[in-house]
Coordinates of C-alpha atoms (C1' of nucleotides) in Angstrom, one line a residue:
Chain A
M1 CA 9.3 -25.0 -1.3
E2 CA 8.9 -27.6 1.3
I3 CA 6.9 -27.8 4.5
I4 CA 8.0 -28.9 7.5
K5 CA 6.2 -29.1 10.7
K6 CA 8.7 -28.6 13.8
N7 CA 7.7 -27.9 17.3
N8 CA 5.1 -25.5 17.0
N9 CA 6.6 -23.7 14.1
I10 CA 5.8 -24.4 10.4
I11 CA 9.3 -24.2 8.8
L12 CA 9.3 -23.6 4.6
T13 CA 12.7 -24.8 2.6
N14 CA 13.8 -23.8 -0.7
C15 CA 11.4 -20.5 -0.6
N16 CA 12.3 -19.0 -4.4
N17 CA 11.7 -15.2 -4.7
F18 CA 11.0 -14.4 -1.2
S19 CA 12.2 -12.1 0.8
L20 CA 10.5 -10.8 3.8
E21 CA 12.6 -7.9 3.9
Q22 CA 11.7 -7.0 0.3
T23 CA 7.7 -8.3 0.8
F24 CA 7.1 -5.9 3.9
E25 CA 9.5 -3.1 3.3
C26 CA 7.8 -2.4 0.0
G27 CA 5.2 0.2 0.9
Q28 CA 1.8 -2.5 0.3
C29 CA 1.6 -3.3 3.9
F30 CA 1.8 -0.9 6.7
R31 CA 1.7 -3.6 10.3
F32 CA 4.6 -6.1 10.1
E33 CA 7.7 -4.2 11.5
Q34 CA 11.2 -5.7 11.9
T35 CA 12.2 -7.0 15.6
S36 CA 15.6 -6.6 17.0
E37 CA 16.1 -10.0 16.5
G38 CA 15.7 -9.4 13.0
L39 CA 12.2 -11.0 12.6
Y40 CA 9.0 -9.7 11.7
S41 CA 5.8 -9.5 13.3
G42 CA 2.8 -7.9 13.0
V43 CA -1.4 -9.1 12.7
A44 CA -2.8 -9.9 9.8
L45 CA -5.8 -12.1 9.0
G46 CA -6.8 -11.2 13.0
R47 CA -3.8 -13.0 13.9
K48 CA -0.8 -12.0 15.6
L49 CA 2.3 -13.8 13.5
I50 CA 6.1 -13.8 13.9
I51 CA 7.7 -14.6 10.7
G52 CA 11.4 -14.7 10.0
Q53 CA 14.1 -15.8 7.5
E54 CA 17.5 -17.2 6.7
K55 CA 18.2 -17.5 3.3
D56 CA 15.8 -19.2 1.5
I57 CA 14.6 -21.0 4.6
V58 CA 11.6 -19.3 6.2
T59 CA 9.9 -20.1 10.1
L60 CA 6.5 -19.0 10.8
Y61 CA 6.4 -19.4 14.5
D62 CA 3.9 -20.9 16.3
V63 CA 1.7 -21.5 13.3
S64 CA 0.2 -24.9 13.1
E65 CA -0.1 -26.9 9.8
S66 CA -4.0 -25.9 9.5
E67 CA -3.6 -22.2 10.2
F68 CA -1.2 -22.4 7.8
E69 CA -2.6 -23.5 5.0
Q70 CA -5.8 -21.9 5.8
R71 CA -4.4 -18.4 6.2
W72 CA -0.6 -17.7 5.6
R73 CA -0.3 -19.8 2.1
S74 CA -2.5 -17.5 0.4
Y75 CA -1.8 -14.5 2.4
F76 CA 2.0 -14.3 1.3
D77 CA 1.0 -16.0 -2.2
L78 CA 3.2 -18.9 -2.2
D79 CA 1.5 -20.8 -5.4
R80 CA 2.0 -18.1 -7.4
D81 CA 5.3 -18.6 -9.8
Y82 CA 7.4 -15.2 -9.6
A83 CA 10.2 -16.7 -11.4
C84 CA 8.0 -17.0 -14.6
I85 CA 6.8 -13.7 -13.9
L86 CA 9.6 -12.0 -13.5
D87 CA 11.0 -13.8 -16.5
R88 CA 8.4 -12.8 -18.5
L89 CA 8.0 -9.0 -17.4
S90 CA 12.2 -8.7 -17.9
F91 CA 11.9 -8.2 -21.8
D92 CA 11.6 -4.7 -20.2
G93 CA 15.5 -3.7 -19.7
R94 CA 14.8 -1.5 -16.8
M95 CA 12.8 -4.6 -15.0
R96 CA 15.2 -6.6 -15.6
E97 CA 17.7 -3.8 -13.5
A98 CA 15.2 -4.0 -10.8
V99 CA 14.9 -7.7 -10.5
R100 CA 18.4 -7.9 -10.3
R101 CA 18.6 -6.5 -7.4
A102 CA 15.8 -7.6 -5.9
C103 CA 13.8 -10.8 -6.6
G104 CA 11.9 -11.6 -3.7
L105 CA 9.5 -9.2 -3.3
R106 CA 5.8 -10.4 -3.7
I107 CA 2.5 -8.8 -3.6
L108 CA 0.4 -9.9 -0.7
R109 CA -3.2 -10.6 -0.3
Q110 CA -4.3 -8.6 2.0
E111 CA -7.8 -7.7 3.4
G112 CA -10.6 -5.9 1.4
W113 CA -11.0 -3.6 4.4
E114 CA -8.2 -3.0 5.9
T115 CA -6.5 -2.4 2.5
L116 CA -9.5 -0.2 1.6
C117 CA -8.7 1.8 4.8
S118 CA -4.9 1.9 4.8
F119 CA -4.6 3.2 1.7
I120 CA -7.8 5.9 2.2
I121 CA -5.4 6.9 4.9
S122 CA -1.8 7.1 2.7
Q123 CA -3.5 10.1 0.6
N124 CA -0.7 12.8 1.1
N125 CA 1.0 10.8 3.4
N126 CA 4.7 9.1 3.9
I127 CA 4.7 6.1 4.9
P128 CA 5.6 6.1 9.1
R129 CA 3.2 8.2 9.5
I130 CA 0.7 6.6 7.8
K131 CA 1.8 3.1 10.0
K132 CA 1.5 5.3 13.0
I133 CA -2.3 6.0 12.3
I134 CA -3.5 2.8 11.3
S135 CA -1.4 1.4 14.6
S136 CA -3.8 3.6 16.7
L137 CA -6.4 3.4 14.7
C138 CA -6.3 -0.5 15.5
R139 CA -5.1 0.4 19.2
L140 CA -8.4 2.6 19.1
L141 CA -11.3 0.5 18.1
G142 CA -9.4 -3.1 17.2
E143 CA -9.9 -6.3 19.6
Q144 CA -6.7 -7.2 21.3
I145 CA -5.1 -10.3 20.4
S146 CA -2.3 -10.1 22.7
E147 CA -0.1 -7.9 25.1
D148 CA 0.8 -5.5 22.0
A149 CA -1.0 -6.5 19.4
Y150 CA -4.5 -5.5 18.1
S151 CA -6.8 -6.5 15.3
F152 CA -7.7 -3.7 13.0
P153 CA -11.3 -2.7 13.4
T154 CA -14.4 -3.9 11.5
A155 CA -16.2 -1.3 9.5
E156 CA -18.9 -1.3 11.6
K157 CA -17.2 -0.7 14.4
V158 CA -15.5 2.0 12.6
A159 CA -18.8 3.8 11.3
A160 CA -19.8 3.9 15.0
A161 CA -17.0 5.9 16.2
G162 CA -18.0 8.6 13.6
I163 CA -15.4 11.1 12.6
D164 CA -15.5 12.8 16.1
G165 CA -14.8 9.1 17.6
L166 CA -11.5 9.2 15.0
A167 CA -9.6 12.5 16.4
P168 CA -7.4 10.4 18.6
I169 CA -5.7 8.9 15.3
R170 CA -5.1 12.3 14.2
S171 CA -5.6 11.6 10.8
G172 CA -6.6 15.0 9.5
F173 CA -8.7 15.8 6.6
R174 CA -8.9 11.7 5.8
A175 CA -11.2 11.0 8.8
K176 CA -14.4 11.7 6.5
Y177 CA -13.0 9.5 3.9
I178 CA -12.5 6.8 6.2
I179 CA -16.4 7.2 8.2
D180 CA -17.5 7.4 4.1
A181 CA -15.6 3.9 3.3
A182 CA -16.9 2.6 7.0
R183 CA -20.5 3.4 6.1
K184 CA -20.9 2.3 2.3
V185 CA -19.0 -1.1 3.4
S186 CA -20.8 -1.6 6.8
E187 CA -24.1 -0.9 4.9
G188 CA -23.8 -2.9 2.3
Q189 CA -23.6 0.0 -0.6
I190 CA -20.2 -1.7 -1.3
N191 CA -19.8 -5.3 -1.0
L192 CA -16.3 -6.0 -0.5
S193 CA -16.6 -9.8 -1.0
E194 CA -17.8 -9.3 -4.6
I195 CA -15.4 -7.2 -5.9
G196 CA -13.0 -9.5 -6.4
S197 CA -15.2 -11.3 -8.8
L198 CA -16.3 -8.1 -11.2
E199 CA -14.1 -7.1 -14.3
Y200 CA -10.9 -5.0 -13.1
L201 CA -12.8 -1.4 -14.5
R202 CA -15.8 -2.4 -13.1
A203 CA -14.5 -3.0 -9.9
R204 CA -12.4 0.3 -9.4
E205 CA -15.1 2.5 -10.7
K206 CA -17.4 0.9 -7.9
L207 CA -14.0 1.6 -5.0
M208 CA -14.0 4.9 -6.6
C209 CA -17.7 5.8 -5.4
I210 CA -16.5 6.3 -1.7
K211 CA -14.9 9.8 -1.2
G212 CA -11.7 10.0 -1.0
V213 CA -10.7 7.3 -3.2
G214 CA -9.4 7.8 -6.1
E215 CA -8.1 6.1 -9.4
K216 CA -4.2 5.2 -7.6
V217 CA -6.1 4.4 -4.1
A218 CA -8.8 2.2 -5.8
D219 CA -5.6 0.4 -8.1
C220 CA -3.6 -0.2 -4.8
V221 CA -7.0 -1.7 -3.0
L222 CA -7.5 -4.0 -6.1
L223 CA -3.8 -4.8 -6.6
F224 CA -3.0 -5.4 -2.8
A225 CA -6.1 -7.2 -1.5
F226 CA -8.3 -8.4 -4.9
G227 CA -5.7 -9.9 -6.9
F228 CA -6.2 -7.6 -9.7
Y229 CA -2.6 -7.8 -10.8
E230 CA -3.2 -5.7 -14.2
A231 CA -3.6 -2.5 -12.3
F232 CA -0.8 -0.3 -12.1
P233 CA -1.4 2.7 -9.3
K234 CA 0.4 5.7 -10.1
D235 CA 1.6 8.0 -7.2
V236 CA 4.3 10.3 -7.3
W237 CA 7.2 8.1 -7.3
V238 CA 5.9 5.8 -10.1
K239 CA 5.0 8.8 -12.0
R240 CA 9.0 9.9 -11.5
I241 CA 9.6 6.5 -12.3
I242 CA 7.9 7.1 -16.1
D243 CA 8.9 10.1 -16.5
K244 CA 13.2 9.2 -15.7
Y245 CA 13.1 6.3 -17.8
Y246 CA 10.3 5.9 -20.3
G247 CA 8.9 9.0 -21.4
E248 CA 5.4 10.7 -22.0
D249 CA 3.9 7.8 -24.0
F250 CA 4.6 5.5 -21.6
E251 CA 0.9 3.6 -21.2
A252 CA -0.1 1.7 -18.5
D253 CA -0.6 -1.9 -20.0
Y254 CA 2.8 -1.7 -21.4
F255 CA 3.4 -5.1 -18.8
G256 CA 0.1 -6.3 -19.8
E257 CA -1.8 -8.4 -17.2
N258 CA 1.3 -8.5 -14.6
A259 CA 1.8 -4.7 -14.8
G260 CA 0.7 -4.6 -10.5
I261 CA 4.0 -6.3 -9.7
A262 CA 6.2 -4.8 -12.5
Q263 CA 5.0 -1.4 -10.4
Q264 CA 6.0 -2.3 -7.5
Y265 CA 9.3 -3.8 -8.4
L266 CA 10.0 -0.4 -9.9
F267 CA 8.6 1.3 -6.7
Y268 CA 11.3 -0.7 -4.3
Y269 CA 14.5 -0.3 -7.1
E270 CA 14.0 3.5 -7.4
R271 CA 13.3 3.9 -3.6
S272 CA 16.2 1.6 -2.6
L273 CA 18.3 3.7 -5.3
L274 CA 17.5 6.6 -2.9
K275 CA 18.0 5.3 0.3
E276 CA 21.6 4.2 -1.6
S277 CA 22.6 7.3 -2.1
V278 CA 21.7 9.0 1.3
C279 CA 24.7 6.3 2.8
E280 CA 27.1 7.6 1.0
E281 CA 26.7 10.5 2.2
Chain B
dA1 C1' 10.2 28.6 7.7
dG2 C1' 8.9 26.1 3.8
dC3 C1' 8.7 21.3 1.6
dC4 C1' 7.0 17.1 0.7
dA5 C1' 4.7 12.8 1.6
dG6 C1' 1.9 5.5 -2.1
dG7 C1' -3.8 11.8 -3.6
dG8 C1' -8.3 13.5 -3.9
dT9 C1' -12.4 17.0 -4.1
dC10 C1' -13.8 20.8 -5.9
dT11 C1' -14.1 24.4 -8.3
dG12 C1' -13.7 27.9 -12.9
dC13 C1' -12.1 27.7 -17.6
Chain C
dG1 C1' -10.6 17.6 -20.2
dC2 C1' -7.3 19.9 -17.4
dA3 C1' -5.2 23.3 -14.2
dG4 C1' -4.6 25.3 -9.2
dA5 C1' -6.5 25.9 -4.3
dC6 C1' -7.3 23.7 -0.7
dC7 C1' -7.2 19.5 2.2
dA8 C1' -4.5 18.3 8.0
dT9 C1' -0.2 16.4 10.0
dG10 C1' 4.3 15.6 11.5
dG11 C1' 9.4 14.7 10.1
dC12 C1' 13.3 17.5 8.4

DNA sequence: AGCCAGGGTCTGC
DNA sequence: GCAGACCATGGC
């Protein structure tokens, strides 16, 4: 990868194993949308970002070199050698198949509180509605950072709103869970800045003290925000995948230290198979 | 109308 | 430890 500064943009050339579409449409992140021009636009790390891709050339619009280094290099996890990781995971035939179809999915390094809150909202819910609820939460309690963009509200702000204050976002039974998380984070009972330095199972246990956070939600937060690549979130899709391709005696450690990456590739793979079969109608 | 969605809690065995 | 009811909401 090479970094070029041009006008007010940052251009990344030779971007291997990086697809914006796969990275943003794989269900790890709910705040980026494709624009009518084929770009992706969204808010992360308190900033609005517009980013586009032409083959292996990625352009971050209106981003300075220091902002790229400070924020987006780690957010997109650009220093991780995905070619090597995917090659190692391809000892498994199904993973080989998944990688053959899509090899540009990257696990983002998202913010802890936003990810925690987002995956509490995700429970027993579907992706379009998760996006809608998060979007209205940001509009309700976040800071306006441009004409059409709002930051993710702080835990303090959400805690102050209370369950009744969340009524407009229509999150249903999840509102009480969001508030419990917001209280525990803002009062320091859960210190998100130390989660990443704990051992995986300790960190998981800690997150699961929050009402509405079980194993699956905790694993998503650990994987998508804190770099625990051994976390292997099992939602209905992944359970289906295990049933279909692996069977009863499957263990989450089958894929080893990068099980979470494998999980995300398989999740994306299985959903793309479904979309394909729907299109054929 | 009924089922499902990147689940979790609570109760009862 | 495990099964089952229940939880809000919206799209199909």
